[in-house]
Coordinates of C-alpha atoms in Angstrom, one line a residue:
P1 CA 0.0 0.0 0.0
L2 CA 3.0 2.3 0.3
I3 CA 5.2 2.9 -2.8
D4 CA 8.4 5.0 -3.2
T5 CA 9.7 5.3 -6.7
R6 CA 11.1 7.8 -9.2
L7 CA 10.0 9.0 -12.6
P8 CA 12.4 9.1 -15.7
D9 CA 13.0 12.8 -15.2
G10 CA 14.2 12.2 -11.6
S11 CA 11.1 13.3 -9.8
R12 CA 10.3 11.4 -6.6
V13 CA 6.9 9.7 -6.3
H14 CA 5.2 8.5 -3.1
V15 CA 1.9 6.7 -3.3
A16 CA -0.3 5.7 -0.4
K17 CA -3.4 3.6 -1.1
A18 CA -5.9 1.4 0.7
P19 CA -5.9 0.2 3.5
C20 CA -3.3 2.8 4.7
A21 CA -5.0 5.7 2.9
R22 CA -8.5 5.8 4.4
Y23 CA -10.1 8.3 2.0
G24 CA -8.6 7.2 -1.4
T25 CA -5.3 6.9 -3.0
A26 CA -2.9 9.8 -2.4
V27 CA -0.1 10.5 -4.9
T28 CA 2.7 13.0 -4.2
I29 CA 5.2 14.0 -6.9
R30 CA 8.3 16.0 -5.9
K31 CA 9.9 17.7 -8.9
F32 CA 13.4 19.1 -8.8
S33 CA 14.7 22.1 -10.7
K34 CA 16.7 21.2 -13.8
A35 CA 18.9 24.3 -13.2
N36 CA 21.8 23.9 -10.8
L37 CA 21.5 26.4 -8.0
D38 CA 25.0 27.6 -7.3
I39 CA 26.0 29.5 -4.1
D40 CA 26.0 32.9 -5.9
W41 CA 22.4 32.5 -6.9
L42 CA 21.5 31.6 -3.3
V43 CA 23.1 34.8 -2.2
Q44 CA 21.1 36.8 -4.8
I45 CA 17.8 35.4 -3.6
G46 CA 18.6 36.0 0.0
T47 CA 19.1 32.5 1.2
L48 CA 22.4 33.5 2.9
T49 CA 24.6 36.6 3.2
E50 CA 27.8 37.3 1.3
L51 CA 29.7 37.0 4.6
A52 CA 28.2 33.6 5.2
R53 CA 29.1 32.5 1.7
H54 CA 32.7 33.5 2.1
Y55 CA 32.9 31.7 5.5
L56 CA 31.3 28.5 4.2
R57 CA 33.7 28.5 1.3
V58 CA 36.7 28.7 3.6
M59 CA 35.3 25.9 5.7
V60 CA 34.7 23.5 2.8
R61 CA 38.1 24.3 1.3
A62 CA 39.7 23.7 4.7
E63 CA 38.1 20.2 4.8
R64 CA 35.9 20.9 7.8
N65 CA 33.0 18.4 8.4
V66 CA 29.7 20.1 7.8
L67 CA 26.1 19.1 8.7
V68 CA 23.2 21.0 7.1
A69 CA 20.2 20.8 9.4
G70 CA 16.6 21.9 8.8
G71 CA 13.0 20.8 8.5
T72 CA 11.3 19.2 5.5
S73 CA 11.5 21.3 2.3
S74 CA 13.7 23.9 4.0
G75 CA 16.4 23.8 1.3
K76 CA 19.0 21.5 2.9
T77 CA 19.7 19.5 -0.3
S78 CA 19.9 22.7 -2.4
L79 CA 22.4 24.2 0.0
L80 CA 24.5 21.0 0.2
N81 CA 24.5 20.8 -3.6
A82 CA 25.7 24.4 -3.8
L83 CA 28.4 23.9 -1.1
S84 CA 29.8 21.0 -3.0
G85 CA 30.8 23.4 -5.7
Y86 CA 33.6 24.5 -3.4
I87 CA 35.2 21.0 -3.3
P88 CA 38.4 21.0 -5.4
K89 CA 37.9 19.2 -8.7
G90 CA 40.8 16.8 -8.1
E91 CA 39.2 15.1 -5.1
R92 CA 37.3 11.8 -5.2
I93 CA 33.8 12.1 -3.8
V94 CA 31.4 9.3 -2.8
V95 CA 27.8 10.4 -2.6
I96 CA 25.4 8.2 -0.6
E97 CA 21.6 8.8 -0.7
D98 CA 18.4 7.1 0.1
S99 CA 16.9 8.6 -3.1
A100 CA 19.2 10.3 -5.5
E101 CA 18.8 14.1 -5.5
L102 CA 22.3 15.7 -5.4
Q103 CA 23.8 16.8 -8.7
L104 CA 27.5 17.3 -8.1
Q105 CA 29.5 18.8 -11.0
Q106 CA 32.9 17.4 -10.1
D107 CA 34.6 14.8 -12.4
H108 CA 35.4 12.2 -9.7
V109 CA 32.0 11.4 -8.2
I110 CA 30.7 7.9 -7.3
S111 CA 26.9 8.0 -6.6
L112 CA 25.4 5.2 -4.4
E113 CA 21.7 4.8 -3.8
A114 CA 20.0 2.6 -1.2
Q115 CA 17.6 -0.1 -2.4
R116 CA 14.4 -1.3 -0.7
P117 CA 13.6 -5.0 -0.3
D118 CA 11.4 -6.7 -2.8
R119 CA 8.0 -8.1 -1.9
H120 CA 9.6 -11.1 -0.4
G121 CA 11.8 -9.0 1.9
R122 CA 15.0 -9.7 0.0
G123 CA 17.7 -7.6 -1.7
A124 CA 17.6 -4.6 0.7
V125 CA 20.7 -2.3 0.7
T126 CA 20.7 0.3 3.4
I127 CA 22.5 3.6 3.7
R128 CA 24.7 2.0 6.4
D129 CA 25.6 -0.9 4.0
L130 CA 26.6 1.7 1.4
F131 CA 28.6 3.7 3.9
R132 CA 30.7 0.7 4.8
S133 CA 31.2 0.0 1.1
S134 CA 32.2 3.6 0.4
L135 CA 35.2 3.4 2.8
R136 CA 36.7 0.8 0.5
L137 CA 36.3 3.1 -2.6
R138 CA 39.2 5.4 -1.5
P139 CA 37.1 8.6 -1.0
D140 CA 38.6 12.0 -0.3
R141 CA 35.2 13.1 0.9
I142 CA 31.9 11.3 1.7
I143 CA 28.6 13.1 1.3
I144 CA 25.4 11.6 2.8
G145 CA 22.2 13.0 1.3
E146 CA 20.4 12.5 4.7
V147 CA 21.5 10.9 7.9
R148 CA 18.5 9.0 9.3
G149 CA 19.7 5.9 11.2
G150 CA 22.5 3.8 12.6
E151 CA 24.8 5.0 9.8
A152 CA 25.3 8.1 12.0
L153 CA 27.9 6.2 14.1
D154 CA 29.7 5.0 11.0
M155 CA 29.8 8.6 9.7
I156 CA 31.1 9.9 13.0
Q157 CA 33.9 7.3 13.1
A158 CA 34.8 8.0 9.4
M159 CA 35.1 11.7 10.1
T160 CA 37.4 11.1 13.0
S161 CA 39.6 8.7 11.1
G162 CA 40.9 10.7 8.1
H163 CA 37.9 11.5 5.9
G164 CA 37.9 15.3 6.5
G165 CA 35.6 17.5 4.5
S166 CA 32.6 15.1 4.7
M167 CA 29.1 16.6 4.6
G168 CA 25.5 15.5 5.1
T169 CA 22.0 16.7 6.1
L170 CA 19.6 15.8 8.8
H171 CA 16.2 16.9 10.1
A172 CA 16.4 19.2 13.1
N173 CA 14.9 22.5 14.2
N174 CA 18.2 24.0 15.6
P175 CA 21.8 23.1 15.9
A176 CA 21.3 21.7 19.5
D177 CA 18.5 19.4 18.3
A178 CA 20.8 18.3 15.4
L179 CA 23.4 17.1 17.9
N180 CA 20.8 15.4 20.0
R181 CA 19.3 13.6 16.9
L182 CA 22.8 12.6 15.8
E183 CA 23.4 11.0 19.2
T184 CA 20.1 9.2 19.1
M185 CA 20.6 7.9 15.6
A186 CA 24.2 6.7 16.5
L187 CA 22.7 4.7 19.4
M188 CA 20.4 3.0 16.8
S189 CA 23.5 1.3 15.5
K190 CA 23.2 -1.2 18.4
V191 CA 26.9 -0.8 19.2
E192 CA 27.6 -0.8 22.9
L193 CA 29.2 2.6 23.4
P194 CA 29.0 4.8 26.5
L195 CA 27.2 8.0 26.0
H196 CA 30.1 10.2 27.1
A197 CA 32.4 8.4 24.6
L198 CA 29.8 8.9 21.8
R199 CA 29.5 12.6 22.6
A200 CA 33.2 13.0 22.6
Q201 CA 33.5 11.4 19.2
A202 CA 30.5 13.5 17.8
S203 CA 32.0 16.8 19.0
S204 CA 35.3 15.9 17.5
A205 CA 33.8 14.8 14.2
I206 CA 31.4 17.6 13.5
D207 CA 33.0 21.0 12.9
L208 CA 30.1 23.0 11.7
I209 CA 26.2 22.9 11.6
V210 CA 24.4 25.1 9.1
Q211 CA 20.7 25.6 10.0
M212 CA 18.2 26.1 7.2
S213 CA 14.7 27.3 7.9
R214 CA 11.6 27.9 5.7
Q215 CA 9.9 31.2 6.5
I216 CA 6.2 31.9 6.4
G217 CA 6.3 33.3 2.9
G218 CA 8.1 30.2 1.6
E219 CA 11.7 31.7 1.5
R220 CA 14.5 29.4 2.5
Q221 CA 17.2 31.0 4.6
V222 CA 20.3 30.1 6.5
T223 CA 19.4 31.2 10.0
Q224 CA 22.4 29.9 12.1
I225 CA 25.9 28.8 11.5
T226 CA 27.3 27.0 14.6
E227 CA 30.8 25.9 15.2
I228 CA 31.2 22.8 17.4
E229 CA 34.0 22.8 20.0
P230 CA 35.6 19.5 20.9

């Protein structure tokens, strides 16, 4: 009764039908702009300031680990896509997504996408499976479209073991909630790890949290940029 799929043009489709949909079949199609929104365009439309653009450019070039946080449809993916333009072209990037949305322009990009199980429950490939595989692909940077489960712990450990400059997004209302959610998702990995050790690793791994918010009129804006101190 629940279907997640994609149209040939890349649009994401979600279908809910009986018995889950009580009042009839519901179909949602999420279309993406064919134009690549670069960081200069985001400055022009007021998503972030010129000073913030310069600061984020320095952070990406300096291989700082960045999380983009925000609610649904707040512009997280668009900002992450724009920030990836600051990654030097000679670096090898592995992109991991639940449903492919990012459109990186670099030459050395490996794009991995999770797979749902078939109707018999076989053949599932999770983001965590892809993350473990990505570590064997000799990446300079790892980009996760959205952190949503136990792969958070794998990401934290990768960031603290030589994969600087990695980036990802997660759902959170503010930077403090983003760290709390990251802890919760890391605990979902079922690895026996004391909370104080997990917090020490997370604070050492994440250098920067960029908070995106959708305003009442529909504008998407960077409302906070928070540095994390170890």
